[in-house]
mmCIF file of C-alpha atoms in Angstrom:
data_model
loop_
_atom_site.group_PDB
_atom_site.id
_atom_site.type_symbol
_atom_site.label_atom_id
_atom_site.label_comp_id
_atom_site.label_asym_id
_atom_site.label_seq_id
_atom_site.Cartn_x
_atom_site.Cartn_y
_atom_site.Cartn_z
ATOM 1 C CA MET D 1 0.728 4.233 -25.798
ATOM 2 C CA THR D 2 1.392 5.044 -22.135
ATOM 3 C CA HIS D 3 -2.206 4.365 -21.149
ATOM 4 C CA TYR D 4 -5.696 3.696 -22.460
ATOM 5 C CA HIS D 5 -9.116 5.214 -21.832
ATOM 6 C CA LEU D 6 -12.450 3.456 -21.378
ATOM 7 C CA ASP D 7 -13.394 4.098 -25.006
ATOM 8 C CA ASP D 8 -10.241 2.277 -26.154
ATOM 9 C CA LEU D 9 -11.046 -0.990 -24.407
ATOM 10 C CA SER D 10 -13.118 -2.585 -27.151
ATOM 11 C CA SER D 11 -10.156 -2.579 -29.530
ATOM 12 C CA ILE D 12 -7.058 -2.994 -27.345
ATOM 13 C CA ASN D 13 -6.696 -6.697 -28.173
ATOM 14 C CA THR D 14 -7.310 -6.305 -31.900
ATOM 15 C CA ASN D 15 -4.222 -7.546 -33.763
ATOM 16 C CA ALA D 16 -2.193 -7.379 -30.540
ATOM 17 C CA PRO D 17 0.714 -9.861 -30.298
ATOM 18 C CA LYS D 18 -0.121 -10.349 -26.615
ATOM 19 C CA PRO D 19 -3.652 -9.973 -25.242
ATOM 20 C CA ALA D 20 -4.185 -7.565 -22.348
ATOM 21 C CA ARG D 21 -5.242 -9.653 -19.352
ATOM 22 C CA PHE D 22 -4.203 -7.505 -16.380
ATOM 23 C CA ALA D 23 -4.422 -3.772 -15.748
ATOM 24 C CA VAL D 24 -4.173 -0.879 -13.334
ATOM 25 C CA ILE D 25 -6.861 1.801 -13.161
ATOM 26 C CA GLY D 26 -6.458 5.305 -11.777
ATOM 27 C CA ASN D 27 -6.960 8.975 -12.557
ATOM 28 C CA PRO D 28 -4.375 9.990 -13.568
ATOM 29 C CA VAL D 29 -2.649 6.692 -14.309
ATOM 30 C CA ALA D 30 0.156 7.460 -16.788
ATOM 31 C CA HIS D 31 2.697 7.734 -13.953
ATOM 32 C CA SER D 32 1.914 4.311 -12.476
ATOM 33 C CA LEU D 33 4.865 1.929 -12.185
ATOM 34 C CA SER D 34 2.581 -1.114 -12.086
ATOM 35 C CA PRO D 35 3.364 -2.238 -15.678
ATOM 36 C CA GLN D 36 7.118 -2.125 -14.963
ATOM 37 C CA LEU D 37 6.436 -4.193 -11.858
ATOM 38 C CA HIS D 38 4.035 -6.741 -13.340
ATOM 39 C CA GLN D 39 5.066 -7.228 -16.968
ATOM 40 C CA PRO D 40 8.473 -8.704 -16.057
ATOM 41 C CA ALA D 41 6.694 -11.048 -13.646
ATOM 42 C CA LEU D 42 4.178 -12.198 -16.267
ATOM 43 C CA ASP D 43 7.043 -12.762 -18.700
ATOM 44 C CA ALA D 44 9.020 -14.710 -16.085
ATOM 45 C CA LEU D 45 5.969 -16.917 -15.525
ATOM 46 C CA GLU D 46 5.860 -17.449 -19.321
ATOM 47 C CA LEU D 47 2.355 -16.055 -19.582
ATOM 48 C CA ASN D 48 1.954 -14.570 -23.050
ATOM 49 C CA VAL D 49 -0.127 -11.605 -21.873
ATOM 50 C CA ARG D 50 0.106 -7.845 -21.361
ATOM 51 C CA TYR D 51 -0.379 -5.592 -18.352
ATOM 52 C CA ILE D 52 -1.814 -2.167 -19.222
ATOM 53 C CA ARG D 53 -2.784 1.173 -17.677
ATOM 54 C CA VAL D 54 -6.363 2.421 -18.029
ATOM 55 C CA GLU D 55 -7.402 5.929 -17.032
ATOM 56 C CA VAL D 56 -10.870 5.859 -15.494
ATOM 57 C CA PRO D 57 -12.819 8.983 -14.502
ATOM 58 C CA GLU D 58 -14.264 9.116 -11.003
ATOM 59 C CA GLY D 59 -17.776 7.720 -10.868
ATOM 60 C CA ARG D 60 -17.152 5.160 -13.620
ATOM 61 C CA VAL D 61 -15.250 2.405 -11.795
ATOM 62 C CA ALA D 62 -18.132 -0.103 -11.838
ATOM 63 C CA GLU D 63 -18.581 0.525 -15.569
ATOM 64 C CA ALA D 64 -14.843 0.042 -16.108
ATOM 65 C CA PHE D 65 -14.916 -3.301 -14.311
ATOM 66 C CA GLU D 66 -17.746 -4.527 -16.544
ATOM 67 C CA LYS D 67 -16.044 -3.412 -19.744
ATOM 68 C CA MET D 68 -12.696 -4.880 -18.714
ATOM 69 C CA HIS D 69 -14.276 -8.194 -17.794
ATOM 70 C CA GLU D 70 -15.987 -8.312 -21.190
ATOM 71 C CA ILE D 71 -12.662 -8.059 -23.060
ATOM 72 C CA GLY D 72 -11.003 -10.774 -20.983
ATOM 73 C CA ILE D 73 -9.190 -8.838 -18.273
ATOM 74 C CA GLN D 74 -8.605 -11.267 -15.393
ATOM 75 C CA GLY D 75 -7.217 -9.029 -12.672
ATOM 76 C CA ILE D 76 -7.010 -5.325 -11.878
ATOM 77 C CA ASN D 77 -4.940 -3.116 -9.618
ATOM 78 C CA VAL D 78 -6.694 -0.024 -8.307
ATOM 79 C CA THR D 79 -4.841 3.181 -7.452
ATOM 80 C CA VAL D 80 -5.912 6.665 -6.388
ATOM 81 C CA PRO D 81 -8.563 7.963 -6.325
ATOM 82 C CA HIS D 82 -10.579 4.788 -6.921
ATOM 83 C CA LYS D 83 -9.922 2.489 -3.939
ATOM 84 C CA LEU D 84 -13.150 3.347 -2.112
ATOM 85 C CA GLU D 85 -15.271 3.328 -5.263
ATOM 86 C CA ALA D 86 -13.762 -0.044 -6.173
ATOM 87 C CA LEU D 87 -14.833 -1.450 -2.813
ATOM 88 C CA ASP D 88 -18.431 -0.444 -3.508
ATOM 89 C CA ALA D 89 -18.294 -2.006 -6.992
ATOM 90 C CA CYS D 90 -17.260 -5.475 -5.729
ATOM 91 C CA ASP D 91 -19.535 -8.461 -5.243
ATOM 92 C CA GLU D 92 -17.338 -9.802 -2.444
ATOM 93 C CA VAL D 93 -14.612 -8.128 -0.373
ATOM 94 C CA GLY D 94 -11.897 -9.694 1.780
ATOM 95 C CA LYS D 95 -11.887 -8.994 5.524
ATOM 96 C CA GLY D 96 -8.764 -6.849 5.424
ATOM 97 C CA ALA D 97 -10.065 -4.678 2.586
ATOM 98 C CA ARG D 98 -13.376 -4.199 4.387
ATOM 99 C CA LEU D 99 -11.622 -3.062 7.569
ATOM 100 C CA MET D 100 -9.229 -0.840 5.616
ATOM 101 C CA GLY D 101 -12.136 0.709 3.740
ATOM 102 C CA ALA D 102 -10.379 0.357 0.408
ATOM 103 C CA VAL D 103 -9.728 -2.158 -2.373
ATOM 104 C CA ASN D 104 -6.558 -2.168 -4.472
ATOM 105 C CA THR D 105 -6.825 -5.585 -6.146
ATOM 106 C CA ILE D 106 -9.694 -7.092 -8.123
ATOM 107 C CA VAL D 107 -9.947 -10.754 -9.062
ATOM 108 C CA PHE D 108 -12.632 -11.931 -11.480
ATOM 109 C CA GLU D 109 -14.040 -15.274 -10.335
ATOM 110 C CA GLY D 110 -16.491 -16.150 -13.076
ATOM 111 C CA GLU D 111 -18.933 -13.261 -13.085
ATOM 112 C CA LYS D 112 -18.024 -12.180 -9.543
ATOM 113 C CA LYS D 113 -15.743 -9.260 -8.779
ATOM 114 C CA VAL D 114 -13.793 -10.045 -5.608
ATOM 115 C CA GLY D 115 -11.846 -7.248 -3.923
ATOM 116 C CA PHE D 116 -8.741 -7.404 -1.743
ATOM 117 C CA ASN D 117 -6.310 -4.939 -0.212
ATOM 118 C CA THR D 118 -2.690 -6.062 -0.491
ATOM 119 C CA ASP D 119 -1.186 -2.917 1.055
ATOM 120 C CA GLY D 120 -1.397 -4.215 4.622
ATOM 121 C CA PRO D 121 -0.151 -7.782 3.985
ATOM 122 C CA GLY D 122 2.466 -6.371 1.601
ATOM 123 C CA PHE D 123 3.723 -4.170 4.416
ATOM 124 C CA VAL D 124 4.160 -7.232 6.639
ATOM 125 C CA ARG D 125 6.433 -8.750 3.992
ATOM 126 C CA ALA D 126 8.275 -5.449 3.513
ATOM 127 C CA ILE D 127 9.139 -5.115 7.216
ATOM 128 C CA ARG D 128 10.264 -8.730 7.342
ATOM 129 C CA GLU D 129 12.503 -8.189 4.316
ATOM 130 C CA ASP D 130 13.957 -4.833 5.393
ATOM 131 C CA PHE D 131 14.405 -5.440 9.108
ATOM 132 C CA GLY D 132 14.116 -9.206 9.598
ATOM 133 C CA LEU D 133 11.286 -8.742 12.098
ATOM 134 C CA ASP D 134 7.567 -9.441 12.276
ATOM 135 C CA LEU D 135 5.165 -6.510 12.437
ATOM 136 C CA GLY D 136 3.228 -8.153 15.261
ATOM 137 C CA ASP D 137 6.270 -8.083 17.552
ATOM 138 C CA LEU D 138 6.861 -4.329 17.373
ATOM 139 C CA ARG D 139 5.584 -1.265 19.195
ATOM 140 C CA ILE D 140 4.631 1.047 16.362
ATOM 141 C CA VAL D 141 4.027 4.737 15.661
ATOM 142 C CA ILE D 142 2.349 5.767 12.394
ATOM 143 C CA ILE D 143 2.778 9.391 11.315
ATOM 144 C CA GLY D 144 -0.010 10.574 9.013
ATOM 145 C CA ALA D 145 -2.338 7.766 9.958
ATOM 146 C CA GLY D 146 -5.395 9.695 8.774
ATOM 147 C CA GLY D 147 -4.689 8.989 5.096
ATOM 148 C CA GLY D 148 -5.387 5.891 3.036
ATOM 149 C CA ALA D 149 -1.933 4.319 3.360
ATOM 150 C CA GLY D 150 -1.878 5.060 7.070
ATOM 151 C CA ARG D 151 -5.258 3.446 7.610
ATOM 152 C CA ALA D 152 -4.258 0.311 5.686
ATOM 153 C CA ILE D 153 -1.019 -0.085 7.629
ATOM 154 C CA ALA D 154 -2.689 0.699 10.974
ATOM 155 C CA THR D 155 -5.353 -1.916 10.316
ATOM 156 C CA GLN D 156 -2.716 -4.502 9.441
ATOM 157 C CA CYS D 157 -0.776 -3.704 12.624
ATOM 158 C CA CYS D 158 -3.922 -4.520 14.585
ATOM 159 C CA LEU D 159 -4.591 -7.691 12.597
ATOM 160 C CA GLU D 160 -1.004 -8.739 13.403
ATOM 161 C CA ASP D 161 -1.761 -8.075 17.098
ATOM 162 C CA CYS D 162 1.101 -5.649 17.688
ATOM 163 C CA PRO D 163 1.633 -4.887 21.394
ATOM 164 C CA GLN D 164 1.325 -1.094 21.073
ATOM 165 C CA LEU D 165 0.074 1.172 18.286
ATOM 166 C CA THR D 166 0.238 4.961 18.276
ATOM 167 C CA LEU D 167 -1.509 6.901 15.515
ATOM 168 C CA ALA D 168 -0.487 10.507 14.861
ATOM 169 C CA ASN D 169 -1.958 13.010 12.435
ATOM 170 C CA ARG D 170 -1.961 16.748 11.855
ATOM 171 C CA THR D 171 -5.658 16.793 12.736
ATOM 172 C CA VAL D 172 -6.510 14.271 15.432
ATOM 173 C CA GLU D 173 -10.204 14.367 14.499
ATOM 174 C CA LYS D 174 -9.422 12.184 11.487
ATOM 175 C CA LEU D 175 -8.244 9.449 13.830
ATOM 176 C CA THR D 176 -11.218 9.131 16.166
ATOM 177 C CA SER D 177 -13.295 6.993 13.795
ATOM 178 C CA MET D 178 -10.251 4.800 13.140
ATOM 179 C CA GLN D 179 -9.745 4.346 16.858
ATOM 180 C CA THR D 180 -13.350 3.205 17.235
ATOM 181 C CA LEU D 181 -12.883 0.702 14.407
ATOM 182 C CA LEU D 182 -9.479 -0.610 15.436
ATOM 183 C CA ASP D 183 -9.797 -0.726 19.219
ATOM 184 C CA PRO D 184 -11.775 -4.016 19.201
ATOM 185 C CA LEU D 185 -9.103 -5.674 17.042
ATOM 186 C CA LEU D 186 -6.426 -5.044 19.668
ATOM 187 C CA HIS D 187 -8.521 -5.215 22.796
ATOM 188 C CA GLY D 188 -10.151 -8.665 22.791
ATOM 189 C CA GLU D 189 -9.268 -10.691 25.877
ATOM 190 C CA LYS D 190 -6.156 -8.582 26.440
ATOM 191 C CA LEU D 191 -8.234 -5.525 27.332
ATOM 192 C CA GLU D 192 -6.834 -3.937 30.482
ATOM 193 C CA GLY D 193 -8.463 -0.572 30.034
ATOM 194 C CA PRO D 194 -9.492 1.865 27.306
ATOM 195 C CA GLY D 195 -6.588 2.857 25.078
ATOM 196 C CA ASP D 196 -4.025 0.632 26.751
ATOM 197 C CA ARG D 197 -2.677 -0.586 23.381
ATOM 198 C CA LEU D 198 -3.984 1.990 20.898
ATOM 199 C CA SER D 199 -3.572 5.739 21.307
ATOM 200 C CA ILE D 200 -4.071 8.750 19.039
ATOM 201 C CA HIS D 201 -2.225 12.078 19.012
ATOM 202 C CA SER D 202 -1.975 15.247 16.996
ATOM 203 C CA LEU D 203 1.502 15.905 15.598
ATOM 204 C CA ASP D 204 1.945 18.805 18.043
ATOM 205 C CA ASP D 205 0.884 16.780 21.099
ATOM 206 C CA PRO D 206 3.787 16.831 23.626
ATOM 207 C CA ALA D 207 2.932 13.219 24.562
ATOM 208 C CA LEU D 208 3.879 12.060 21.059
ATOM 209 C CA GLN D 209 7.592 12.373 21.828
ATOM 210 C CA GLU D 210 7.274 9.913 24.715
ATOM 211 C CA ALA D 211 5.230 7.520 22.582
ATOM 212 C CA ILE D 212 7.967 7.582 19.944
ATOM 213 C CA ALA D 213 10.667 7.033 22.561
ATOM 214 C CA ASN D 214 8.808 3.928 23.747
ATOM 215 C CA SER D 215 8.317 2.556 20.230
ATOM 216 C CA GLU D 216 10.504 0.414 18.008
ATOM 217 C CA LEU D 217 9.088 1.095 14.535
ATOM 218 C CA ILE D 218 8.245 4.573 13.198
ATOM 219 C CA ILE D 219 6.340 4.746 9.910
ATOM 220 C CA ASN D 220 5.820 7.898 7.845
ATOM 221 C CA THR D 221 2.726 7.706 5.652
ATOM 222 C CA THR D 222 2.476 11.447 4.975
ATOM 223 C CA SER D 223 3.556 13.090 1.708
ATOM 224 C CA VAL D 224 6.150 15.156 3.567
ATOM 225 C CA GLY D 225 9.401 14.173 1.908
ATOM 226 C CA LEU D 226 8.227 13.913 -1.690
ATOM 227 C CA LYS D 227 10.138 17.117 -2.434
ATOM 228 C CA GLN D 228 13.863 17.199 -1.772
ATOM 229 C CA SER D 229 13.330 20.500 0.048
ATOM 230 C CA ASP D 230 10.729 19.063 2.440
ATOM 231 C CA PRO D 231 11.580 18.969 6.135
ATOM 232 C CA SER D 232 11.258 15.862 8.261
ATOM 233 C CA PRO D 233 7.788 15.298 9.779
ATOM 234 C CA LEU D 234 9.528 14.741 13.141
ATOM 235 C CA PRO D 235 12.279 16.527 15.083
ATOM 236 C CA SER D 236 15.492 14.602 14.443
ATOM 237 C CA HIS D 237 16.354 14.336 18.151
ATOM 238 C CA TRP D 238 13.202 12.239 18.699
ATOM 239 C CA ILE D 239 14.871 9.418 16.747
ATOM 240 C CA GLU D 240 17.150 7.101 18.698
ATOM 241 C CA PRO D 241 19.511 4.284 17.681
ATOM 242 C CA HIS D 242 17.033 1.596 18.756
ATOM 243 C CA HIS D 243 14.457 2.788 16.235
ATOM 244 C CA LEU D 244 13.502 1.279 12.913
ATOM 245 C CA VAL D 245 12.269 4.037 10.584
ATOM 246 C CA TYR D 246 10.204 3.281 7.486
ATOM 247 C CA ASP D 247 9.157 5.978 5.028
ATOM 248 C CA THR D 248 6.437 4.890 2.584
ATOM 249 C CA ILE D 249 7.870 7.411 0.080
ATOM 250 C CA TYR D 250 10.275 5.714 -2.341
ATOM 251 C CA ASN D 251 11.111 8.590 -4.688
ATOM 252 C CA PRO D 252 13.288 10.256 -3.507
ATOM 253 C CA SER D 253 14.837 7.115 -2.078
ATOM 254 C CA CYS D 254 16.189 8.874 1.009
ATOM 255 C CA THR D 255 13.924 11.560 2.458
ATOM 256 C CA ARG D 256 14.974 14.074 5.089
ATOM 257 C CA LEU D 257 13.356 11.815 7.704
ATOM 258 C CA LEU D 258 15.487 8.867 6.605
ATOM 259 C CA ARG D 259 18.671 10.934 6.404
ATOM 260 C CA ASP D 260 18.107 12.331 9.885
ATOM 261 C CA SER D 261 17.231 8.909 11.265
ATOM 262 C CA GLN D 262 20.326 7.313 9.799
ATOM 263 C CA ALA D 263 22.450 10.098 11.286
ATOM 264 C CA GLN D 264 20.886 9.283 14.685
ATOM 265 C CA GLY D 265 21.965 5.647 14.326
ATOM 266 C CA ALA D 266 18.552 4.192 13.456
ATOM 267 C CA ARG D 267 17.968 1.540 10.793
ATOM 268 C CA ILE D 268 15.969 2.826 7.812
ATOM 269 C CA ALA D 269 13.991 1.612 4.794
ATOM 270 C CA ASN D 270 11.829 3.240 2.123
ATOM 271 C CA GLY D 271 8.547 2.391 0.404
ATOM 272 C CA ILE D 272 9.987 0.490 -2.549
ATOM 273 C CA SER D 273 9.621 -2.757 -0.606
ATOM 274 C CA LEU D 274 5.947 -2.026 0.078
ATOM 275 C CA LEU D 275 5.330 -1.278 -3.610
ATOM 276 C CA LEU D 276 7.082 -4.530 -4.529
ATOM 277 C CA HIS D 277 5.315 -6.823 -2.084
ATOM 278 C CA GLN D 278 1.793 -5.421 -2.435
ATOM 279 C CA GLY D 279 2.194 -5.997 -6.185
ATOM 280 C CA ALA D 280 3.521 -9.497 -5.673
ATOM 281 C CA LEU D 281 0.478 -10.374 -3.568
ATOM 282 C CA SER D 282 -1.835 -9.069 -6.307
ATOM 283 C CA LEU D 283 -0.111 -11.295 -8.832
ATOM 284 C CA GLU D 284 -0.466 -14.292 -6.527
ATOM 285 C CA TYR D 285 -4.196 -13.643 -6.203
ATOM 286 C CA TRP D 286 -4.544 -13.537 -9.995
ATOM 287 C CA THR D 287 -2.366 -16.504 -10.971
ATOM 288 C CA ASN D 288 -2.341 -18.775 -7.895
ATOM 289 C CA ARG D 289 1.420 -18.980 -8.362
ATOM 290 C CA ASP D 290 4.343 -17.627 -6.356
ATOM 291 C CA ALA D 291 5.388 -14.204 -7.610
ATOM 292 C CA PRO D 292 8.843 -14.024 -9.234
ATOM 293 C CA ILE D 293 10.102 -11.408 -6.787
ATOM 294 C CA ASP D 294 13.538 -10.970 -8.385
ATOM 295 C CA ALA D 295 12.036 -10.155 -11.792
ATOM 296 C CA MET D 296 9.626 -7.681 -10.195
ATOM 297 C CA ARG D 297 12.385 -6.062 -8.138
ATOM 298 C CA GLN D 298 14.558 -5.614 -11.218
ATOM 299 C CA GLY D 299 11.676 -4.134 -13.214
ATOM 300 C CA LEU D 300 10.997 -1.592 -10.468
ATOM 301 C CA ALA D 301 14.659 -0.664 -10.121
ATOM 302 C CA GLU D 302 14.972 -0.042 -13.861
ATOM 303 C CA ALA D 303 11.789 2.058 -13.893
ATOM 304 C CA ILE D 304 12.964 4.241 -11.023
ATOM 305 C CA ARG D 305 16.409 4.755 -12.608
ATOM 306 C CA ALA D 306 14.854 5.732 -15.947
#
C-alpha cells in the first residue's frame, strides 16, 4: 500500500513484521519521498520499525496526531497543506517554527506534542554542503519569498544574522508582514536605519537587479521551473560569475534558472540537499542519534531515478 488513511490506523500494526513508528502526513501524500528517505536510515540504525505515509484531510490534523500517538507512532513529518494546522495542534513549538509560522516535524514527548521546523536549519546544512559556506556570511536574495518555503528560509537567514537579505515576490504585499516580523531579528544593536539590512521588492521592481548584483546567494523558492518548459524567474544576464544560485526545486534536477546560471559562470545547486538535510534533522529529533546521511542520500537518489 502506497499510503494509509485515518481509518486504517487502528490496524496498521496488526500482524506487521515491523511496527509503524514514524510517518509523514499530507493531502495528498502518495507522492511523498519521505519513506525512501527515512526507511533506509531507520534500517541503517538497526531500528526494526517502519516509516509510513498517512493521508489526512484538512481540518483533521489534531485528530490524526491523537490517533497516531495511540498506536505508538513516535515522530511525524508534516507536508502540505498541514504545516500551519500542525503548529496549532502542538502543545509546545520551537522558536524557529513559531517564527516561520509552520511545523514540519512532530516529536511525542510523553503525552506532549512538540513541533519543530527543520526546513530552515536543514537549509543551513545544505548551503554548507553544496557551497562550503555559512548562510550567515552571505548577502542573500530570495525569489518567491511570499510562500512557505521562502518564509522558512528567510527566517533562517535572519536567525543566522546574514549581512543583507532581499525578499522578492510577484506581489510585494505578501512580504510586508514578513518584513515586520523579520526586521527585529536583523536590526538589534546593528540598526543603522530602517531597511538597512532587509529590503522587499516586487519581481518587476527595477531596483531588484541592483540588489541581485550586490548579492552572493540567489535562492529560488517559487514553483517556476517544475515544468521543463518553464522559463527562468530571472533574466539570465542578471546572474554573474560571483553568484551562488540555489533552486529549491529538485525534480527536474537542472531548471532553466540553473542552466542559465551555470552558463553565466555561477555555481549552482538544487533542492535535493535541502530535502536530505531537513529529513536528517527530523530523524535526529526523533532518535537522539546522528542521522546516517549516506543511507538517506542513497535512498533519495534511487527514488528520484525510479
